[in-house]
mmCIF file of C-alpha atoms in Angstrom:
data_model
loop_
_atom_site.group_PDB
_atom_site.id
_atom_site.type_symbol
_atom_site.label_atom_id
_atom_site.label_comp_id
_atom_site.label_asym_id
_atom_site.label_seq_id
_atom_site.Cartn_x
_atom_site.Cartn_y
_atom_site.Cartn_z
ATOM 1 C CA MET N 1 -3.330 13.307 -13.674
ATOM 2 C CA ASP N 2 -1.266 10.614 -15.391
ATOM 3 C CA LEU N 3 -2.292 8.129 -18.062
ATOM 4 C CA ARG N 4 -1.495 4.428 -18.089
ATOM 5 C CA TRP N 5 -1.609 4.335 -21.891
ATOM 6 C CA PRO N 6 -0.846 7.903 -23.027
ATOM 7 C CA LEU N 7 -0.231 6.837 -26.640
ATOM 8 C CA LEU N 8 -3.990 6.417 -27.111
ATOM 9 C CA LEU N 9 -4.515 10.086 -26.323
ATOM 10 C CA VAL N 10 -1.718 11.013 -28.726
ATOM 11 C CA ALA N 11 -3.384 8.862 -31.384
ATOM 12 C CA LEU N 12 -6.639 10.762 -30.815
ATOM 13 C CA LEU N 13 -4.930 14.104 -31.310
ATOM 14 C CA VAL N 14 -3.415 12.855 -34.565
ATOM 15 C CA LEU N 15 -6.356 10.928 -36.002
ATOM 16 C CA LEU N 16 -9.135 13.445 -35.345
ATOM 17 C CA PRO N 17 -7.615 16.182 -37.544
ATOM 18 C CA LEU N 18 -6.966 13.584 -40.256
ATOM 19 C CA ALA N 19 -10.555 12.363 -40.043
ATOM 20 C CA TYR N 20 -11.820 15.942 -40.270
ATOM 21 C CA ALA N 21 -9.624 16.627 -43.312
ATOM 22 C CA LEU N 22 -10.952 13.504 -45.059
ATOM 23 C CA LEU N 23 -14.525 14.463 -44.208
ATOM 24 C CA MET N 24 -14.062 17.927 -45.662
ATOM 25 C CA ARG N 25 -12.566 16.447 -48.810
ATOM 26 C CA PHE N 26 -15.536 14.226 -49.557
ATOM 27 C CA LEU N 27 -18.274 16.651 -48.551
ATOM 28 C CA PRO N 28 -20.037 18.326 -51.495
ATOM 29 C CA ASP N 29 -19.007 21.819 -52.500
ATOM 30 C CA PRO N 30 -21.363 24.289 -50.762
ATOM 31 C CA GLU N 31 -21.501 26.311 -53.984
ATOM 32 C CA THR N 32 -22.869 23.300 -55.899
ATOM 33 C CA PRO N 33 -26.691 23.038 -55.755
ATOM 34 C CA VAL N 34 -27.896 19.936 -53.936
ATOM 35 C CA GLY N 35 -31.370 18.415 -54.226
ATOM 36 C CA LEU N 36 -34.307 19.548 -56.341
ATOM 37 C CA PRO N 37 -34.581 23.169 -57.497
ATOM 38 C CA VAL N 38 -37.149 25.274 -55.638
ATOM 39 C CA ALA N 39 -38.926 28.202 -57.286
ATOM 40 C CA HIS N 40 -38.293 31.596 -55.738
ATOM 41 C CA ALA N 41 -35.638 30.195 -53.363
ATOM 42 C CA ALA N 42 -34.231 33.655 -52.721
ATOM 43 C CA ARG N 43 -37.623 34.909 -51.526
ATOM 44 C CA LEU N 44 -37.966 31.831 -49.335
ATOM 45 C CA ARG N 45 -34.611 32.446 -47.690
ATOM 46 C CA ALA N 46 -35.595 36.052 -47.005
ATOM 47 C CA LEU N 47 -38.588 35.031 -44.916
ATOM 48 C CA PRO N 48 -38.073 35.641 -41.150
ATOM 49 C CA ARG N 49 -39.410 32.188 -40.292
ATOM 50 C CA PHE N 50 -36.992 30.527 -42.704
ATOM 51 C CA ARG N 51 -34.057 32.429 -41.264
ATOM 52 C CA GLU N 52 -35.092 31.494 -37.740
ATOM 53 C CA LEU N 53 -35.293 27.810 -38.681
ATOM 54 C CA ALA N 54 -31.914 28.035 -40.413
ATOM 55 C CA ARG N 55 -30.335 29.522 -37.283
ATOM 56 C CA GLN N 56 -31.885 26.775 -35.176
ATOM 57 C CA GLN N 57 -30.590 24.113 -37.556
ATOM 58 C CA LEU N 58 -27.097 25.612 -37.465
ATOM 59 C CA LEU N 59 -27.118 25.695 -33.671
ATOM 60 C CA LEU N 60 -28.419 22.120 -33.562
ATOM 61 C CA THR N 61 -25.628 20.975 -35.868
ATOM 62 C CA GLN N 62 -23.016 22.742 -33.750
ATOM 63 C CA VAL N 63 -24.345 21.126 -30.581
ATOM 64 C CA GLN N 64 -24.242 17.715 -32.235
ATOM 65 C CA LEU N 65 -20.666 18.216 -33.460
ATOM 66 C CA VAL N 66 -19.472 19.386 -30.037
ATOM 67 C CA SER N 67 -21.301 16.494 -28.344
ATOM 68 C CA VAL N 68 -19.764 13.925 -30.681
ATOM 69 C CA GLY N 69 -16.356 15.461 -29.996
ATOM 70 C CA LEU N 70 -16.891 15.224 -26.238
ATOM 71 C CA VAL N 71 -17.942 11.585 -26.489
ATOM 72 C CA LEU N 72 -14.892 10.744 -28.613
ATOM 73 C CA VAL N 73 -12.457 12.597 -26.372
ATOM 74 C CA GLY N 74 -13.952 11.147 -23.175
ATOM 75 C CA ALA N 75 -14.026 7.597 -24.575
ATOM 76 C CA VAL N 76 -10.392 7.689 -25.657
ATOM 77 C CA TRP N 77 -9.439 9.368 -22.391
ATOM 78 C CA LEU N 78 -11.110 6.530 -20.494
ATOM 79 C CA ALA N 79 -9.405 3.946 -22.688
ATOM 80 C CA ALA N 80 -6.052 5.567 -21.878
ATOM 81 C CA ARG N 81 -6.717 4.767 -18.167
ATOM 82 C CA PRO N 82 -6.305 8.083 -16.322
ATOM 83 C CA LEU N 83 -4.521 7.658 -12.987
ATOM 84 C CA HIS N 84 -4.194 9.794 -9.901
ATOM 85 C CA THR N 85 -1.676 9.445 -7.088
ATOM 86 C CA GLU N 86 -2.933 8.917 -3.552
ATOM 87 C CA VAL N 87 -0.569 9.029 -0.578
ATOM 88 C CA VAL N 88 -1.526 6.480 2.095
ATOM 89 C CA ASP N 89 -0.082 7.144 5.548
ATOM 90 C CA GLU N 90 -1.255 4.518 8.006
ATOM 91 C CA PRO N 91 -1.239 5.482 11.696
ATOM 92 C CA ALA N 92 1.510 4.064 13.868
ATOM 93 C CA ARG N 93 0.676 0.975 15.913
ATOM 94 C CA PRO N 94 1.797 0.343 19.495
ATOM 95 C CA GLY N 95 4.056 -2.660 19.870
ATOM 96 C CA ASP N 96 5.201 -5.420 22.207
ATOM 97 C CA LEU N 97 8.768 -6.705 22.218
ATOM 98 C CA ILE N 98 9.818 -9.883 24.043
ATOM 99 C CA VAL N 99 13.466 -10.849 24.435
ATOM 100 C CA CYS N 100 13.712 -14.633 24.209
ATOM 101 C CA ALA N 101 17.164 -15.322 25.641
ATOM 102 C CA ASP N 102 19.193 -18.527 25.476
ATOM 103 C CA LEU N 103 20.769 -18.930 28.935
ATOM 104 C CA THR N 104 22.849 -22.054 28.201
ATOM 105 C CA PRO N 105 26.669 -21.929 28.635
ATOM 106 C CA ALA N 106 27.295 -21.993 24.876
ATOM 107 C CA ALA N 107 25.294 -18.802 24.356
ATOM 108 C CA ARG N 108 25.923 -16.964 27.634
ATOM 109 C CA THR N 109 28.602 -14.546 26.454
ATOM 110 C CA GLY N 110 26.543 -13.446 23.471
ATOM 111 C CA THR N 111 23.358 -13.237 25.561
ATOM 112 C CA ILE N 112 25.085 -10.992 28.120
ATOM 113 C CA ALA N 113 26.170 -8.667 25.301
ATOM 114 C CA ALA N 114 22.677 -8.622 23.783
ATOM 115 C CA LEU N 115 21.102 -7.778 27.149
ATOM 116 C CA GLY N 116 23.555 -4.900 27.495
ATOM 117 C CA GLN N 117 22.517 -3.628 24.073
ATOM 118 C CA MET N 118 18.873 -3.869 25.097
ATOM 119 C CA ARG N 119 19.625 -1.775 28.190
ATOM 120 C CA GLY N 120 21.226 0.809 25.930
ATOM 121 C CA LEU N 121 18.063 0.857 23.808
ATOM 122 C CA LEU N 122 15.729 1.542 26.751
ATOM 123 C CA PRO N 123 15.965 5.383 26.511
ATOM 124 C CA VAL N 124 14.654 5.113 22.955
ATOM 125 C CA LEU N 125 11.878 2.693 23.896
ATOM 126 C CA ARG N 126 10.708 5.036 26.666
ATOM 127 C CA THR N 127 9.596 7.522 23.998
ATOM 128 C CA GLU N 128 7.670 4.935 21.996
ATOM 129 C CA PRO N 129 4.279 3.235 22.652
ATOM 130 C CA VAL N 130 6.073 -0.052 23.320
ATOM 131 C CA ARG N 131 6.064 -2.664 26.082
ATOM 132 C CA LEU N 132 9.038 -4.894 26.828
ATOM 133 C CA GLY N 133 9.168 -8.426 28.234
ATOM 134 C CA MET N 134 11.751 -11.171 28.613
ATOM 135 C CA GLN N 135 11.798 -14.962 28.763
ATOM 136 C CA GLY N 136 14.853 -17.084 29.434
ATOM 137 C CA PHE N 137 15.267 -20.687 28.347
ATOM 138 C CA GLN N 138 17.598 -23.639 28.694
ATOM 139 C CA ALA N 139 15.942 -27.059 28.834
ATOM 140 C CA SER N 140 12.829 -25.232 30.080
ATOM 141 C CA THR N 141 11.596 -21.662 29.847
ATOM 142 C CA ALA N 142 10.962 -19.138 32.610
ATOM 143 C CA GLU N 143 9.399 -15.683 32.528
ATOM 144 C CA LEU N 144 11.938 -13.109 33.708
ATOM 145 C CA LEU N 145 9.939 -9.970 32.899
ATOM 146 C CA ALA N 146 6.239 -9.756 32.073
ATOM 147 C CA LEU N 147 5.278 -7.277 29.363
ATOM 148 C CA THR N 148 5.556 -3.805 30.846
ATOM 149 C CA ASP N 149 6.093 -0.174 29.967
ATOM 150 C CA ASP N 150 7.916 0.373 33.269
ATOM 151 C CA PHE N 151 11.393 0.676 31.807
ATOM 152 C CA ALA N 152 13.043 1.268 35.176
ATOM 153 C CA GLN N 153 11.867 -2.204 36.186
ATOM 154 C CA ALA N 154 12.956 -3.570 32.813
ATOM 155 C CA ASP N 155 16.438 -2.094 33.251
ATOM 156 C CA ALA N 156 16.728 -3.623 36.721
ATOM 157 C CA VAL N 157 15.721 -7.089 35.475
ATOM 158 C CA LEU N 158 18.095 -6.906 32.509
ATOM 159 C CA ALA N 159 20.972 -5.828 34.770
ATOM 160 C CA GLU N 160 20.204 -8.583 37.299
ATOM 161 C CA THR N 161 20.076 -11.215 34.533
ATOM 162 C CA GLN N 162 23.406 -10.024 33.160
ATOM 163 C CA GLN N 163 24.982 -10.225 36.611
ATOM 164 C CA THR N 164 23.604 -13.712 37.213
ATOM 165 C CA LEU N 165 24.895 -15.012 33.884
ATOM 166 C CA ARG N 166 28.353 -13.495 34.551
ATOM 167 C CA SER N 167 28.495 -15.178 37.938
ATOM 168 C CA LEU N 168 27.614 -18.549 36.411
ATOM 169 C CA GLY N 169 30.384 -18.340 33.833
ATOM 170 C CA ALA N 170 30.514 -21.562 31.851
ATOM 171 C CA LYS N 171 28.844 -23.671 34.536
ATOM 172 C CA GLY N 172 26.101 -26.050 33.485
ATOM 173 C CA SER N 173 25.676 -28.587 30.723
ATOM 174 C CA GLU N 174 22.029 -28.230 29.732
ATOM 175 C CA GLY N 175 21.224 -27.964 26.057
ATOM 176 C CA ALA N 176 19.025 -25.234 24.670
ATOM 177 C CA ALA N 177 15.428 -26.189 23.857
ATOM 178 C CA THR N 178 15.108 -23.311 21.400
ATOM 179 C CA GLY N 179 11.926 -24.584 19.770
ATOM 180 C CA ASP N 180 10.081 -24.889 23.086
ATOM 181 C CA GLY N 181 11.461 -21.535 24.220
ATOM 182 C CA LEU N 182 10.250 -19.787 21.082
ATOM 183 C CA VAL N 183 6.742 -21.223 21.484
ATOM 184 C CA THR N 184 6.583 -20.031 25.098
ATOM 185 C CA CYS N 185 7.761 -16.563 24.070
ATOM 186 C CA ALA N 186 5.220 -16.400 21.234
ATOM 187 C CA LYS N 187 2.429 -17.294 23.663
ATOM 188 C CA ALA N 188 3.507 -14.674 26.210
ATOM 189 C CA PHE N 189 1.756 -11.816 24.374
ATOM 190 C CA ASP N 190 -1.515 -10.731 25.916
ATOM 191 C CA ALA N 191 -4.554 -9.100 24.281
ATOM 192 C CA PRO N 192 -4.461 -11.231 21.097
ATOM 193 C CA LYS N 193 -7.242 -9.192 19.453
ATOM 194 C CA ALA N 194 -5.585 -5.820 20.070
ATOM 195 C CA LYS N 195 -4.044 -4.099 17.050
ATOM 196 C CA ARG N 196 -0.478 -4.184 18.318
ATOM 197 C CA GLY N 197 2.795 -5.198 16.772
ATOM 198 C CA ARG N 198 4.241 -8.369 18.298
ATOM 199 C CA ALA N 199 7.899 -9.289 17.912
ATOM 200 C CA VAL N 200 10.279 -11.740 19.543
ATOM 201 C CA VAL N 201 14.016 -11.062 19.695
ATOM 202 C CA LEU N 202 15.348 -14.617 19.752
ATOM 203 C CA VAL N 203 18.897 -14.490 21.150
ATOM 204 C CA GLY N 204 20.473 -17.913 20.990
ATOM 205 C CA SER N 205 22.405 -20.648 19.261
ATOM 206 C CA GLY N 206 19.481 -22.202 17.415
ATOM 207 C CA SER N 207 20.094 -25.563 19.114
ATOM 208 C CA SER N 208 17.001 -27.594 19.900
ATOM 209 C CA ALA N 209 18.582 -30.465 21.818
ATOM 210 C CA GLY N 210 15.898 -31.960 24.021
ATOM 211 C CA SER N 211 13.226 -29.679 22.625
ATOM 212 C CA VAL N 212 9.780 -31.153 22.117
ATOM 213 C CA LEU N 213 9.137 -28.855 19.158
ATOM 214 C CA GLY N 214 11.576 -28.069 16.388
ATOM 215 C CA ILE N 215 12.363 -24.459 15.506
ATOM 216 C CA ALA N 216 10.432 -24.659 12.236
ATOM 217 C CA GLU N 217 7.302 -25.887 14.013
ATOM 218 C CA ALA N 218 7.716 -23.241 16.711
ATOM 219 C CA ALA N 219 8.086 -20.536 14.034
ATOM 220 C CA GLY N 220 4.853 -21.740 12.432
ATOM 221 C CA ILE N 221 3.032 -21.291 15.755
ATOM 222 C CA ALA N 222 4.528 -17.800 16.112
ATOM 223 C CA ARG N 223 3.444 -16.870 12.592
ATOM 224 C CA ASP N 224 -0.106 -18.081 13.243
ATOM 225 C CA ARG N 225 -0.212 -15.788 16.283
ATOM 226 C CA GLY N 226 0.959 -12.783 14.273
ATOM 227 C CA VAL N 227 4.398 -12.741 15.911
ATOM 228 C CA THR N 228 7.489 -11.645 14.000
ATOM 229 C CA VAL N 229 10.755 -13.335 14.978
ATOM 230 C CA TYR N 230 14.083 -11.498 14.792
ATOM 231 C CA ALA N 231 16.969 -13.886 15.400
ATOM 232 C CA VAL N 232 20.261 -12.736 16.950
ATOM 233 C CA PRO N 233 22.604 -15.727 16.610
ATOM 234 C CA VAL N 234 25.088 -16.221 19.461
ATOM 235 C CA GLY N 235 27.310 -19.273 19.553
ATOM 236 C CA ALA N 236 25.344 -20.779 16.666
ATOM 237 C CA SER N 237 26.572 -23.700 14.594
ATOM 238 C CA ALA N 238 25.970 -23.818 10.840
ATOM 239 C CA SER N 239 22.828 -25.915 11.302
ATOM 240 C CA GLY N 240 21.613 -23.723 14.170
ATOM 241 C CA LEU N 241 22.105 -20.590 12.060
ATOM 242 C CA ALA N 242 20.188 -22.177 9.183
ATOM 243 C CA ASP N 243 17.308 -22.995 11.548
ATOM 244 C CA LEU N 244 17.277 -19.429 12.899
ATOM 245 C CA LYS N 245 17.194 -18.022 9.357
ATOM 246 C CA ALA N 246 14.307 -20.312 8.411
ATOM 247 C CA ALA N 247 12.325 -19.323 11.521
ATOM 248 C CA ALA N 248 12.860 -15.601 10.916
ATOM 249 C CA ARG N 249 11.945 -15.879 7.243
ATOM 250 C CA LEU N 250 8.771 -17.837 8.009
ATOM 251 C CA THR N 251 7.488 -15.126 10.356
ATOM 252 C CA GLY N 252 8.496 -12.134 8.220
ATOM 253 C CA GLY N 253 11.476 -11.258 10.403
ATOM 254 C CA ALA N 254 15.194 -11.439 9.804
ATOM 255 C CA VAL N 255 18.472 -12.736 11.184
ATOM 256 C CA VAL N 256 20.344 -9.704 12.518
ATOM 257 C CA THR N 257 24.089 -9.602 13.139
ATOM 258 C CA GLY N 258 26.731 -6.896 13.401
ATOM 259 C CA GLY N 259 28.128 -4.705 16.130
ATOM 260 C CA ASN N 260 24.759 -3.874 17.714
ATOM 261 C CA PRO N 261 22.149 -6.347 16.438
ATOM 262 C CA VAL N 262 19.536 -5.363 19.049
ATOM 263 C CA ASP N 263 19.584 -1.757 17.843
ATOM 264 C CA ALA N 264 19.272 -3.030 14.254
ATOM 265 C CA VAL N 265 16.279 -5.160 15.303
ATOM 266 C CA TRP N 266 14.514 -2.113 16.718
ATOM 267 C CA SER N 267 15.228 -0.132 13.553
ATOM 268 C CA LYS N 268 13.426 -2.795 11.536
ATOM 269 C CA GLU N 269 10.557 -3.164 14.008
ATOM 270 C CA ALA N 270 10.069 0.610 14.275
ATOM 271 C CA VAL N 271 9.534 0.807 10.513
ATOM 272 C CA ARG N 272 7.082 -2.087 10.674
ATOM 273 C CA LEU N 273 5.095 -0.387 13.455
ATOM 274 C CA ASP N 274 5.092 3.008 11.736
ATOM 275 C CA PRO N 275 5.602 2.444 8.000
ATOM 276 C CA PRO N 276 6.460 5.474 5.836
ATOM 277 C CA PRO N 277 3.769 6.969 3.592
ATOM 278 C CA VAL N 278 3.179 5.009 0.392
ATOM 279 C CA ALA N 279 2.176 6.620 -2.905
ATOM 280 C CA LEU N 280 -0.483 4.517 -4.650
ATOM 281 C CA ARG N 281 -1.594 5.092 -8.224
ATOM 282 C CA ARG N 282 -5.326 4.565 -8.595
ATOM 283 C CA ASP N 283 -7.672 4.797 -11.573
ATOM 284 C CA GLY N 284 -9.253 8.242 -11.928
ATOM 285 C CA PRO N 285 -12.171 7.833 -14.369
ATOM 286 C CA VAL N 286 -14.375 10.601 -12.925
ATOM 287 C CA VAL N 287 -13.390 13.502 -15.194
ATOM 288 C CA PRO N 288 -13.434 11.602 -18.529
ATOM 289 C CA THR N 289 -16.703 9.928 -17.519
ATOM 290 C CA VAL N 290 -18.251 13.361 -16.940
ATOM 291 C CA VAL N 291 -16.981 14.452 -20.382
ATOM 292 C CA VAL N 292 -18.627 11.423 -22.018
ATOM 293 C CA LEU N 293 -21.885 12.039 -20.154
ATOM 294 C CA LEU N 294 -21.900 15.695 -21.220
ATOM 295 C CA GLY N 295 -21.459 14.604 -24.825
ATOM 296 C CA LEU N 296 -24.238 12.032 -24.591
ATOM 297 C CA GLY N 297 -26.478 14.592 -22.915
ATOM 298 C CA GLY N 298 -25.839 17.051 -25.739
ATOM 299 C CA LEU N 299 -26.705 14.436 -28.354
ATOM 300 C CA LEU N 300 -29.875 13.508 -26.471
ATOM 301 C CA LEU N 301 -30.993 17.134 -26.220
ATOM 302 C CA ALA N 302 -30.227 17.765 -29.890
ATOM 303 C CA GLY N 303 -32.180 14.660 -30.868
ATOM 304 C CA LEU N 304 -35.192 15.654 -28.779
ATOM 305 C CA ARG N 305 -35.040 19.193 -30.125
ATOM 306 C CA GLY N 306 -35.057 17.884 -33.692
ATOM 307 C CA LEU N 307 -37.897 15.474 -32.911
ATOM 308 C CA PHE N 308 -40.259 18.057 -31.408
ATOM 309 C CA ARG N 309 -39.353 21.034 -33.544
#
């Protein structure tokens, strides 16, 4: 058991002996007669009843001294704030992961790469209590894969989407309505009252040309629904990247880059779904409280014994 303020306990150990030494110094010498002289005191002390009362008085005094000591020790112990460490290990939650993919020409190359990384992650997701879904957006948003734990189906849809985007090349001129796409993805989670993790992997440029809702407003809706946004910027301008960072920060997520950002996203989400044990330090007043109560009980018993003797 640790103490929040251990110096108080050290002070007790130092001050109590000093207080005892001072008390002994000012107490009268036991060899010096105290009070009025009593005739035939020696005969009085020899009486069995007197000796019995003297033993009782000595025992009573010892009980009182021990009780006072317990009260003092317990009180200072409590003041020093005893602490105990409790390890909290929350159970893992199941999770839902929706890929929110920008399908516009500016982001296609990066989206194709991200979908390939997601396919590479599927063997890991198969072993976890996770469902996967996907939405694709340009000027409007379409559901490509409803939330499912059928990862064979998920792999087929991801592969088909990759192939379609490769065949399109740079065709098309539609702008990305990222804000509207993010709102649609955030609303695609079912069972809103279920205790599940909900995360969106937003793969895109961060552009909101032609979007009814801005990214910041869309991120606010996602946050209100308990959805965490991880942004994987592809083909993003400086302003688009800033918007993606703001959206991720608002929802408790992050902007993830690097060689395999999708794998890095799952690493973060896996920790969020199954956090490591946390050691918490809590107040532990039980033992010192019992010590104080024992001392008070001893004083009460000694007082009652003296009253009815």
